[in-house]
Amino acid sequence: MPASEKGKSISRCRRINRMLSNESLHSPAFSRSNSQASVDSTSMEDFLREIESIKENSIGHVGGQEEQIPAEVKPVDEGELEAEWLQDVGLSTLISGDEEEDGKALLSTLTRTQAAAVKKRYNTYTQTMRKKNKQSVRDVRDIFGVSESSPGDTCDNHPAQLDGTQEEKELPGVIKTSGSLPDDASLNSTTLSDGSQDEEGSFAVPRSGPVSILETIPALPVHSNGSPDPGQSVQSAMSDDDYLKKNIPPETEELSFEVSYSEMVTEAPKRSKFKKSNFKKEDYALTKFIVQKTRFGLTEAGDLSAEDMKKIRHLSLIELTAFFDAFGIQLKRNKTEKVKGRDNGIFGVPLTVLLDSDRKKDPGVKVPLVLQKFFEKVEESGLESEGIFRLSGCTAKVKQYREELDAKFNADKFKWDRMCHREAAVMLKAFFRELPTSLFPVEYIPAFITLMERGPHIKVQFQALHLMVMALPDANRDTAQALMTFFNKVIANESKNRMSIWNISTIMAPNLFFSRSKHSDYEELQLANTAAHIIRLMLKYQKILWKVPSFLITQVRRMNEATMLLKKQLPSVKKLLRRKTIEREVISPKTSKVLQKSPSSRRMSDVPEGVIRVHAPLLSKVSMAIQLTSHTKAKDILAKFQYENSHGSSECIKIQNQRLYEIGGNIGQHCLDPDAYVLDVYHVNPQAEWVIKPQPSF
């Protein structure tokens, strides 16, 4: 770096440091008294050193590309912003006008707050397009079947009752979910039950009323699948009094994944009851959350099929937007920064491109192999090395290794034994810093800043972060999970390496959240504070942030059911073949005929009600009928297969890596929690196949 630029950088860092030491010059939102994102002076020194290291190690190129010059912030075009949002949530058909089952099915599952969020964005988009006179656009009434009103209105008057009349034909996305259904349809009497919780803690999917799925947004509490329950009110997630009545230690709180977060916030009786948490540096100051398992168990992001996780991402982004809407905060204020990455090499290459290359070697890989090697090198000898992520390493060696990795890694010719843990740590940071787009969506940071300025309870911040993690692309979400797992290993050795959760978060903030737009010093300070706080939350709550909220899984089930009904209304050979292709599971030839048999005919012929046939293609005992009771758990079925296959020791070893899967029906694929009660899952999805097979790993 030229001396003049280095001098400017140091001067700029000193200005930021003065801002920290003289808070009276401003009235910062991130004061130590009201924000959980404040960084103390010691941790800020780590941040400033990291910024200096980034600038000093810049060689004018980023991953072989010309270094990006910070862009001036352009005026936001609201129409383009909302069009991008509709595209991101899987509702691009609202713009194009094309007929597409998935978009209609998605709209059919939305809760009141989610539907209001979609309506608000679509309203803004249509109004902007009309002003520009670019194209004719559909009125919001054509989508939701209601009179146009302000985005914040709750439309609770005169619900549209459509009974197959001409009015229904004019609504592009209307289907019915009430009334009797064919036997081979996935909707069933149990799935459309009352949604109340029984004595054992189970819950079923609530029933939709006999109205159009795209009609007026109900002004009633909405439960896990978005259906109104007029007899109950949603428990406020913001009220601390409710938790005092339970046998939970005062330093812990219970989390529920069963009810929409945006509905919880909307139903909170008084915002003044929100408990503000004065943040302290000590790790134990962060609330400990307890997630009570339902009878369906808990589901990891990797336990669902890729198609269903795509739907989870769309629903999560809608839910996250509705969540911030409840606080009067706009989630996204600028378009996503998009930079074209390299097509080959290691640094500056998009995660998806790296994974495509890695999967030629290992088809099941979810985290780039080069990143896994960086983890391994640090874990081999660097976990106890003091200041491991503060060290800059040897600049000449780092540059040499970078060039060699770009040229030789994919050909398996790079000599890893020459690299020490210090260089691996430096290149790990560079790997994330030079991605074409940051690992986490930096465009959401302003919304998180505003949320944290208001100092809500840490639980509210967790819920927002949880939805953000669920909305990440698969590659980003899986990589982030592996990264947080790795950093927690580093933090576990804090007594020797002096790397606390605070140090890690402040050092990694500029590498994991970066923006190429120009910002003032104070804006960058806010971004750094918030990004560091988000990383601290990820590290603290890593074990539960990657659990999929059950209310989103319920919505996916209903979305799949609606898609099947729509396809039945528009039958074609092409669509039938496509559905069969999607639902077909790769299995052994000896069981393929059984698994491809029609579920309805199979139930009527050889499997009585309450009995499931479980297939284990990779075990010697390949199939077994299991009589389910209210106490049968997934792990009990696995134990039964282990007993039946215990004649050889190799079979005993094999079963330890096996899991029970629910496949087909109203879910693509679902790896069941060993503690899940299978009868409850069966009642929700009686059309499913049940298969024991290995669970994939990173």
XYZ file of C-alpha atoms in Angstrom:
698
model
C 0.000 0.000 0.000
C 1.406 3.469 -0.864
C 2.555 5.496 2.126
C 0.012 8.253 1.454
C -2.912 5.800 1.435
C -1.608 4.060 4.522
C -1.442 7.421 6.288
C -5.031 8.179 5.309
C -6.149 4.773 6.587
C -4.430 5.241 9.949
C -5.874 8.725 10.268
C -9.340 7.380 9.514
C -9.027 4.627 12.122
C -7.910 7.225 14.662
C -11.041 9.265 13.926
C -13.194 6.216 14.605
C -11.258 5.577 17.814
C -11.908 9.169 18.944
C -15.608 8.658 18.260
C -15.541 5.697 20.617
C -13.705 7.539 23.369
C -15.759 10.738 23.112
C -19.367 9.688 22.785
C -20.556 13.170 23.731
C -19.614 14.406 20.268
C -22.554 12.436 18.934
C -25.613 10.868 20.363
C -24.900 7.400 19.058
C -27.587 4.778 18.896
C -25.022 2.285 20.076
C -24.326 3.718 23.499
C -23.273 1.244 26.149
C -26.378 1.981 28.151
C -29.010 1.016 25.602
C -27.509 -1.286 23.017
C -26.386 -4.845 22.992
C -24.182 -4.196 20.005
C -21.687 -1.866 21.702
C -18.092 -2.979 21.448
C -15.715 -2.101 24.270
C -12.417 -0.354 23.594
C -10.312 -3.516 23.867
C -12.415 -5.373 21.312
C -12.480 -2.305 19.070
C -8.690 -2.389 19.008
C -9.004 -5.860 17.487
C -11.411 -4.449 14.923
C -9.114 -1.540 14.008
C -6.114 -3.845 13.710
C -8.119 -6.109 11.434
C -9.055 -3.169 9.208
C -5.388 -2.159 9.036
C -4.395 -5.733 8.191
C -6.995 -5.886 5.420
C -5.714 -2.670 3.859
C -2.031 -3.555 4.231
C -2.503 -6.986 2.661
C -4.460 -5.593 -0.264
C -2.361 -6.024 -3.391
C -4.637 -4.102 -5.709
C -6.462 -7.207 -6.850
C -9.219 -9.212 -5.199
C -8.974 -12.857 -6.144
C -7.373 -11.937 -9.462
C -9.921 -9.212 -10.196
C -9.431 -5.478 -10.106
C -10.123 -4.155 -6.633
C -13.665 -2.843 -6.353
C -13.897 0.914 -5.798
C -16.571 1.830 -3.243
C -19.666 2.876 -5.119
C -21.696 5.961 -4.473
C -25.073 5.128 -2.957
C -27.642 5.683 -5.690
C -31.211 6.810 -5.024
C -33.390 3.800 -4.290
C -35.917 2.898 -6.966
C -38.747 1.446 -4.874
C -40.246 -0.396 -7.827
C -36.972 -2.167 -8.581
C -36.409 -2.855 -4.885
C -39.819 -4.494 -4.455
C -39.475 -6.384 -7.744
C -36.210 -7.839 -6.454
C -37.921 -8.773 -3.185
C -40.806 -10.514 -4.993
C -38.231 -12.403 -7.050
C -36.286 -13.393 -3.918
C -39.382 -14.811 -2.165
C -40.472 -16.906 -5.155
C -43.305 -14.636 -6.317
C -41.862 -13.381 -9.601
C -45.051 -14.564 -11.309
C -46.871 -11.629 -9.709
C -44.701 -9.447 -11.956
C -44.591 -11.596 -15.064
C -48.234 -12.673 -14.923
C -47.291 -16.265 -15.763
C -49.333 -19.134 -14.368
C -47.204 -21.210 -12.002
C -48.341 -23.643 -9.325
C -45.590 -22.974 -6.779
C -46.345 -19.251 -6.621
C -50.044 -19.886 -6.098
C -49.325 -22.561 -3.516
C -46.977 -20.213 -1.640
C -49.648 -17.515 -1.456
C -52.109 -20.085 -0.112
C -50.009 -20.756 2.998
C -49.319 -17.202 4.168
C -50.245 -16.043 7.643
C -52.024 -12.742 8.135
C -48.812 -10.798 8.745
C -46.980 -12.533 5.896
C -49.820 -11.803 3.460
C -49.830 -8.171 4.579
C -46.083 -7.954 3.876
C -46.541 -9.361 0.364
C -49.475 -7.056 -0.301
C -47.498 -4.010 0.850
C -44.561 -4.783 -1.476
C -46.791 -5.613 -4.413
C -48.764 -2.396 -3.870
C -45.558 -0.359 -3.905
C -44.350 -2.145 -7.029
C -47.594 -1.610 -8.965
C -47.871 2.042 -7.972
C -44.276 2.702 -9.056
C -44.759 0.920 -12.366
C -47.927 2.869 -13.090
C -46.082 6.133 -12.486
C -43.397 5.075 -14.912
C -46.001 3.835 -17.418
C -43.662 0.998 -18.232
C -46.186 -1.813 -18.360
C -49.674 -2.746 -17.419
C -49.696 -4.425 -14.037
C -52.324 -6.372 -12.157
C -54.176 -4.605 -9.417
C -53.619 -5.906 -5.898
C -57.300 -6.895 -5.913
C -56.503 -9.383 -8.660
C -54.074 -11.098 -6.292
C -55.804 -10.919 -2.924
C -59.405 -10.443 -3.985
C -59.988 -7.415 -1.750
C -60.574 -3.713 -2.173
C -57.333 -1.754 -2.336
C -56.289 -0.144 0.920
C -53.213 1.145 2.605
C -50.432 -1.409 3.191
C -50.804 -1.285 6.940
C -54.536 -1.913 6.969
C -55.881 -5.167 8.329
C -58.607 -6.148 5.950
C -61.181 -7.662 8.247
C -64.402 -6.535 6.647
C -66.501 -8.309 4.033
C -64.405 -11.383 3.287
C -64.762 -12.601 -0.264
C -66.736 -15.809 -0.512
C -65.972 -17.470 -3.811
C -67.881 -20.504 -4.980
C -66.524 -21.175 -8.410
C -68.236 -18.155 -9.964
C -66.886 -15.811 -12.615
C -65.303 -13.812 -9.791
C -63.067 -16.753 -8.936
C -61.905 -17.052 -12.519
C -60.685 -13.476 -12.427
C -58.371 -14.173 -9.485
C -55.177 -15.676 -10.914
C -54.215 -17.693 -7.853
C -57.440 -19.006 -6.308
C -57.897 -22.582 -5.226
C -60.092 -24.078 -2.545
C -58.860 -26.054 0.437
C -62.175 -26.856 2.106
C -64.632 -29.607 1.446
C -64.050 -33.297 0.777
C -60.981 -34.394 -1.112
C -60.080 -37.477 -3.127
C -58.638 -40.390 -1.197
C -55.311 -40.074 -2.931
C -54.957 -36.393 -2.123
C -52.534 -35.435 0.605
C -55.077 -33.348 2.482
C -56.792 -35.469 5.087
C -59.055 -35.153 8.075
C -56.198 -35.327 10.538
C -54.151 -32.702 8.723
C -57.113 -30.333 8.830
C -57.750 -30.687 12.539
C -58.301 -27.967 15.091
C -54.659 -27.169 15.786
C -55.007 -27.256 19.562
C -52.394 -28.852 21.770
C -53.333 -32.102 23.443
C -52.326 -33.354 26.890
C -49.118 -34.917 25.590
C -47.971 -31.735 23.879
C -48.696 -32.707 20.289
C -50.257 -30.365 17.802
C -51.953 -30.861 14.497
C -52.308 -28.600 11.509
C -55.236 -26.200 11.942
C -58.114 -26.154 9.496
C -58.645 -23.455 6.940
C -62.140 -22.029 6.731
C -64.406 -22.580 3.733
C -63.091 -19.529 1.915
C -60.697 -18.698 -0.873
C -57.057 -19.011 0.143
C -56.235 -15.627 -1.319
C -59.106 -13.730 0.245
C -59.140 -11.108 2.958
C -56.348 -11.266 5.523
C -58.068 -12.296 8.778
C -57.836 -10.011 11.791
C -57.429 -13.021 14.077
C -54.478 -14.685 15.777
C -52.697 -17.030 13.405
C -51.079 -20.249 14.582
C -48.357 -22.450 13.209
C -49.848 -22.943 9.754
C -51.373 -19.511 9.415
C -54.975 -20.483 10.113
C -57.065 -18.370 12.475
C -58.125 -19.810 15.793
C -60.982 -17.660 17.086
C -61.043 -19.413 20.449
C -57.499 -18.647 21.474
C -55.083 -15.759 21.381
C -51.445 -16.099 20.488
C -49.217 -16.048 23.541
C -47.070 -12.945 23.593
C -43.425 -13.764 23.068
C -42.536 -10.435 24.623
C -44.147 -10.946 28.030
C -41.684 -12.090 30.675
C -44.422 -12.798 33.232
C -45.500 -15.914 31.353
C -42.108 -17.526 31.875
C -42.120 -16.940 35.617
C -44.998 -19.373 35.915
C -42.937 -22.195 34.412
C -40.222 -24.284 35.990
C -37.466 -22.523 34.078
C -34.457 -20.979 35.853
C -34.558 -17.145 35.855
C -31.415 -16.894 33.694
C -33.017 -18.976 30.935
C -35.981 -18.524 28.643
C -38.109 -20.928 26.670
C -38.307 -20.596 22.903
C -41.236 -21.774 20.825
C -40.823 -22.667 17.164
C -44.506 -23.492 16.728
C -45.982 -20.023 16.184
C -45.067 -17.437 13.572
C -42.607 -14.916 15.047
C -44.264 -12.001 13.258
C -47.619 -13.037 14.712
C -46.088 -13.162 18.195
C -44.763 -9.625 17.835
C -48.002 -8.320 16.339
C -50.044 -9.814 19.172
C -47.776 -8.395 21.908
C -50.239 -6.301 23.965
C -47.930 -3.381 24.756
C -44.584 -2.541 23.232
C -43.703 -0.852 26.518
C -43.444 -4.308 28.077
C -40.492 -5.190 25.877
C -37.671 -5.913 28.238
C -34.509 -4.034 27.351
C -31.248 -5.877 27.937
C -28.250 -3.820 28.999
C -25.393 -5.621 27.318
C -22.351 -6.772 29.244
C -19.142 -8.141 27.849
C -19.317 -11.436 29.712
C -20.543 -14.312 27.556
C -22.872 -15.517 30.306
C -24.793 -12.233 30.084
C -26.455 -13.519 26.914
C -29.709 -15.257 27.759
C -29.732 -19.027 27.687
C -32.609 -20.302 25.576
C -34.364 -23.640 26.015
C -36.180 -25.089 23.006
C -38.798 -27.562 24.136
C -39.234 -30.415 21.685
C -42.728 -31.061 20.424
C -43.840 -34.580 19.615
C -42.507 -33.976 16.107
C -39.001 -33.394 17.450
C -36.640 -30.767 16.047
C -35.511 -30.481 12.435
C -32.095 -29.354 11.202
C -31.845 -27.414 7.953
C -30.038 -30.376 6.377
C -32.842 -32.778 7.339
C -35.155 -31.529 4.581
C -34.932 -31.991 0.824
C -33.401 -29.260 -1.341
C -36.809 -28.457 -2.850
C -38.442 -28.056 0.548
C -35.543 -25.943 1.855
C -36.027 -23.638 -1.121
C -39.608 -23.123 0.068
C -38.343 -22.589 3.629
C -36.037 -19.852 2.328
C -38.884 -18.085 0.532
C -41.194 -18.303 3.526
C -38.422 -17.193 5.901
C -37.719 -14.041 3.906
C -41.427 -13.183 3.817
C -41.666 -13.868 7.558
C -38.518 -11.815 8.279
C -39.966 -8.903 6.304
C -43.287 -9.177 8.169
C -41.359 -9.364 11.461
C -39.603 -6.051 10.799
C -42.854 -4.558 9.476
C -44.351 -5.217 12.925
C -41.717 -2.839 14.352
C -42.251 -0.302 11.573
C -38.798 -1.077 10.127
C -38.084 -1.560 6.434
C -35.978 -4.708 6.075
C -34.219 -3.893 2.832
C -33.403 -0.310 1.864
C -30.982 -0.913 -1.001
C -30.718 -3.451 -3.777
C -28.404 -6.399 -3.233
C -24.820 -5.674 -4.249
C -24.013 -8.064 -7.069
C -20.465 -8.599 -8.273
C -19.525 -11.228 -10.818
C -16.995 -13.614 -9.355
C -14.286 -15.668 -10.981
C -15.084 -18.914 -12.773
C -12.058 -20.813 -11.464
C -9.450 -20.828 -8.730
C -10.177 -20.384 -5.013
C -10.242 -16.729 -3.948
C -12.979 -14.479 -5.306
C -14.977 -17.468 -6.566
C -18.678 -17.811 -5.596
C -19.456 -20.564 -3.089
C -21.764 -22.306 -5.568
C -19.007 -22.482 -8.199
C -16.560 -23.925 -5.665
C -19.111 -26.521 -4.546
C -19.909 -27.532 -8.131
C -16.220 -28.247 -8.620
C -15.857 -30.035 -5.268
C -18.866 -32.274 -5.925
C -17.022 -33.864 -8.820
C -14.777 -35.319 -6.096
C -17.379 -35.714 -3.333
C -21.046 -35.533 -4.463
C -22.325 -34.987 -0.912
C -20.086 -32.068 0.081
C -21.885 -28.987 1.473
C -18.924 -26.835 2.542
C -16.070 -25.947 0.127
C -13.234 -28.426 0.508
C -10.573 -25.704 0.647
C -12.359 -24.125 3.599
C -12.476 -27.488 5.357
C -8.706 -27.753 4.849
C -8.213 -24.321 6.461
C -10.236 -25.536 9.440
C -8.125 -28.688 9.684
C -4.812 -26.796 9.556
C -5.826 -24.490 12.408
C -7.233 -27.369 14.457
C -4.060 -29.427 13.994
C -1.757 -27.041 15.855
C -3.338 -23.616 16.191
C -6.230 -23.941 18.639
C -3.929 -23.109 21.562
C -1.866 -20.519 19.684
C -2.251 -17.124 21.373
C -4.034 -14.567 19.201
C -4.403 -17.014 16.327
C -6.802 -14.767 14.364
C -5.021 -11.547 15.328
C -1.778 -12.631 13.661
C -1.133 -11.471 10.101
C 1.358 -14.195 9.160
C 4.220 -13.821 6.724
C 3.006 -11.612 3.862
C 5.342 -13.207 1.283
C 4.271 -16.734 2.238
C 0.595 -15.826 2.258
C 0.877 -14.354 -1.227
C 2.739 -17.435 -2.463
C 0.219 -19.860 -0.974
C -2.699 -17.899 -2.404
C -1.258 -18.130 -5.916
C -0.493 -21.829 -5.530
C -3.951 -22.610 -4.155
C -5.590 -20.842 -7.083
C -3.464 -22.825 -9.533
C -3.118 -26.238 -7.878
C -5.892 -26.956 -5.344
C -8.506 -28.318 -7.734
C -5.890 -30.614 -9.261
C -4.954 -31.905 -5.764
C -1.372 -30.753 -6.240
C -1.099 -28.248 -3.401
C 1.325 -29.274 -0.603
C -0.621 -28.654 2.622
C 2.167 -29.871 4.890
C 4.143 -26.674 4.189
C 1.418 -24.369 5.501
C 1.297 -23.556 9.206
C -1.786 -22.613 11.209
C -0.982 -18.878 11.093
C -1.094 -18.714 7.286
C -4.224 -20.895 7.268
C -5.984 -18.450 9.622
C -4.991 -15.456 7.483
C -6.209 -17.106 4.277
C -9.436 -18.241 5.922
C -10.268 -14.583 6.589
C -9.203 -13.593 3.068
C -11.380 -16.348 1.600
C -14.542 -14.827 3.079
C -13.476 -11.222 2.548
C -12.952 -11.802 -1.182
C -16.200 -13.608 -1.936
C -18.125 -11.764 -4.683
C -20.867 -11.073 -2.127
C -20.544 -11.252 1.639
C -21.429 -14.492 3.406
C -24.251 -12.707 5.222
C -26.600 -10.138 3.612
C -25.073 -6.773 4.460
C -28.106 -5.024 2.953
C -30.116 -6.091 6.034
C -27.705 -4.448 8.473
C -29.495 -1.046 8.549
C -32.701 -2.814 9.631
C -30.856 -4.676 12.391
C -29.219 -1.413 13.470
C -32.635 0.214 13.833
C -34.006 -2.804 15.698
C -31.106 -2.855 18.153
C -31.256 0.905 18.665
C -34.609 0.304 20.276
C -32.989 -2.149 22.679
C -35.552 -4.954 22.552
C -35.197 -8.151 24.531
C -32.474 -10.471 23.232
C -35.218 -12.927 22.285
C -36.525 -10.538 19.621
C -33.030 -10.213 18.175
C -32.653 -13.997 18.159
C -35.920 -14.430 16.256
C -34.862 -11.913 13.606
C -31.470 -13.610 13.254
C -33.076 -17.066 13.143
C -35.205 -16.039 10.174
C -32.200 -14.450 8.448
C -30.244 -17.711 8.764
C -33.190 -19.690 7.365
C -33.425 -17.271 4.423
C -29.767 -17.735 3.421
C -28.955 -19.667 0.220
C -28.022 -23.284 0.919
C -24.302 -22.762 0.283
C -24.135 -19.720 2.579
C -26.188 -21.331 5.342
C -24.202 -24.583 5.382
C -20.872 -22.747 5.205
C -21.896 -20.371 8.000
C -22.890 -23.304 10.210
C -19.524 -25.018 9.666
C -17.734 -21.719 10.322
C -19.533 -21.113 13.634
C -18.830 -24.700 14.710
C -15.148 -24.145 13.963
C -14.978 -20.799 15.818
C -16.623 -22.334 18.878
C -13.739 -24.814 18.946
C -11.347 -21.865 18.938
C -13.291 -20.121 21.714
C -13.279 -23.324 23.800
C -9.493 -22.826 24.105
C -9.770 -19.166 25.153
C -7.657 -19.665 28.289
C -4.665 -20.438 26.050
C -5.294 -18.637 22.759
C -6.856 -15.488 24.296
C -9.582 -15.549 21.644
C -12.936 -14.893 23.316
C -16.350 -14.708 21.690
C -15.887 -10.910 21.679
C -12.474 -11.073 20.008
C -13.607 -13.500 17.317
C -16.760 -11.524 16.533
C -15.027 -8.134 16.229
C -12.164 -9.526 14.141
C -14.436 -11.452 11.773
C -17.124 -8.758 11.394
C -15.378 -6.875 8.526
C -14.649 -10.191 6.783
C -18.148 -11.684 6.937
C -20.176 -8.473 6.518
C -18.679 -6.137 3.962
C -20.112 -3.500 1.670
C -18.602 -1.962 -1.442
C -20.715 1.178 -1.080
C -19.320 4.351 0.439
C -20.190 5.012 4.071
C -19.300 7.685 6.573
C -17.018 6.801 9.486
C -19.965 6.734 11.832
C -22.002 4.504 9.506
C -19.077 2.083 9.308
C -18.851 2.081 13.094
C -22.539 1.209 13.318
C -22.113 -1.536 10.720
C -19.104 -2.946 12.599
C -20.928 -2.894 15.945
C -24.022 -4.577 14.564
C -22.139 -7.147 12.497
C -20.005 -8.084 15.517
C -23.094 -8.426 17.694
C -24.804 -10.645 15.104
C -21.750 -12.911 14.972
C -21.737 -13.106 18.790
C -25.369 -14.224 18.706
C -24.548 -16.817 16.048
C -21.698 -18.197 18.120
C -23.733 -18.254 21.327
C -26.849 -19.820 19.794
C -25.214 -21.919 17.082
C -26.880 -25.128 18.270
C -30.409 -23.804 17.771
C -30.113 -21.207 14.989
C -29.919 -23.908 12.329
C -33.068 -25.658 13.592
C -35.997 -25.072 11.231
C -39.011 -23.487 12.974
C -41.867 -25.974 12.964
C -44.387 -23.351 11.843
C -42.399 -22.999 8.601
C -42.341 -26.781 8.084
C -46.117 -26.832 8.543
C -46.443 -24.139 5.911
C -44.259 -26.160 3.533
C -46.525 -29.186 4.031
C -49.555 -27.115 3.169
C -47.738 -25.600 0.219
C -46.968 -29.066 -1.132
C -50.588 -30.113 -0.632
C -51.816 -27.026 -2.479
C -49.345 -27.672 -5.316
C -50.652 -31.226 -5.731
C -54.235 -29.981 -5.846
C -53.337 -27.349 -8.437
C -51.646 -29.962 -10.590
C -54.748 -32.123 -10.408
C -56.788 -29.194 -11.637
C -54.405 -28.761 -14.584
C -53.458 -32.339 -15.518
C -50.962 -33.031 -18.261
C -48.612 -35.858 -19.080
C -45.604 -33.553 -18.742
C -46.590 -32.412 -15.255
C -47.345 -35.939 -14.085
C -43.948 -37.118 -15.295
C -42.251 -34.164 -13.605
C -43.967 -34.929 -10.295
C -42.991 -38.590 -10.477
C -39.395 -37.616 -11.190
C -39.250 -35.263 -8.201
C -40.823 -37.767 -5.813
C -38.780 -40.777 -6.971
C -36.186 -41.848 -4.395
C -32.984 -43.589 -5.470
C -33.322 -47.030 -3.916
C -32.109 -50.576 -4.460
C -33.778 -52.604 -7.230
C -35.200 -55.155 -4.792
C -37.358 -52.558 -3.044
C -38.087 -50.148 -5.893
C -41.366 -51.767 -6.886
C -42.657 -51.628 -3.315
C -41.717 -47.993 -2.752
C -43.183 -46.797 -6.048
C -46.518 -48.415 -5.330
C -49.471 -46.053 -4.897
C -49.813 -45.086 -1.214
C -53.616 -45.273 -1.284
C -53.688 -48.731 -2.844
C -50.929 -49.926 -0.520
C -52.820 -48.802 2.581
C -55.967 -50.564 1.424
C -54.173 -53.786 0.547
C -51.376 -54.786 2.892
C -50.908 -52.068 5.538
C -53.693 -51.501 8.105
C -54.371 -48.108 9.680
C -51.696 -47.209 12.240
C -49.200 -49.626 10.714
C -46.309 -48.430 8.569
C -43.948 -50.449 6.437
C -40.378 -49.313 6.966
C -37.767 -50.025 4.303
C -34.033 -50.299 4.945
C -32.451 -50.971 1.531
C -28.874 -51.018 2.852
C -29.488 -53.528 5.665
C -29.965 -57.275 5.506
C -33.478 -56.906 6.934
C -34.802 -54.680 4.169
C -38.425 -54.245 5.201
C -40.563 -54.502 8.298
C -44.160 -53.654 9.250
C -44.323 -51.573 12.425
C -47.462 -51.144 14.542
C -47.367 -47.573 15.807
C -48.516 -46.533 19.257
C -48.619 -43.108 20.878
C -45.242 -43.929 22.482
C -43.340 -45.125 19.377
C -40.363 -42.915 18.645
C -38.136 -42.906 15.576
C -35.248 -44.228 17.666
C -37.410 -47.196 18.748
C -37.865 -48.219 15.116
C -34.131 -47.874 14.519
C -33.469 -50.026 17.603
C -35.848 -52.699 16.306
C -33.994 -52.852 12.991
C -30.693 -52.967 14.855
C -31.924 -55.945 16.864
C -33.156 -57.745 13.745
C -29.855 -57.080 11.971
C -27.592 -57.829 14.947
C -26.449 -61.242 13.761
C -23.325 -59.686 12.248
C -21.159 -57.030 13.910
C -20.890 -55.070 10.666
C -24.664 -54.583 10.634
C -24.549 -53.234 14.203
C -22.019 -50.632 13.127
C -24.037 -49.722 10.053
C -27.277 -48.986 11.917
C -25.542 -46.430 14.133
C -25.245 -44.076 11.156
C -28.805 -44.646 9.926
C -31.839 -42.398 10.417
C -35.560 -42.808 9.769
C -36.868 -40.698 6.886
C -40.374 -39.578 5.998
C -40.514 -39.374 2.189
C -43.294 -38.176 -0.090
C -46.871 -37.227 0.625
C -46.854 -33.586 1.741
C -43.079 -33.426 2.243
C -40.196 -34.036 -0.126
C -37.909 -35.729 2.359
C -37.622 -35.327 6.119
C -34.998 -36.911 8.343
C -36.824 -37.457 11.625
C -35.494 -36.487 15.016
C -34.772 -39.737 16.930
C -37.170 -38.430 19.626
C -40.017 -37.743 17.188
C -43.243 -39.662 17.876
C -43.862 -41.415 14.573
C -47.624 -41.816 15.018
C -47.989 -38.032 15.190
C -45.953 -37.642 12.001
C -48.006 -40.409 10.366
C -51.262 -38.598 11.206
C -49.979 -35.404 9.584
C -48.650 -37.252 6.522
C -50.281 -40.685 6.104
C -49.201 -40.813 2.443
C -45.506 -40.878 3.333
C -43.037 -43.677 2.693
C -40.724 -44.640 5.584
C -37.103 -45.398 4.816
C -34.008 -46.032 6.950
C -30.834 -44.761 5.317
C -27.591 -42.939 6.213
C -27.774 -39.297 7.197
C -25.476 -37.131 5.044
C -22.887 -34.944 6.733
C -20.731 -31.978 5.764
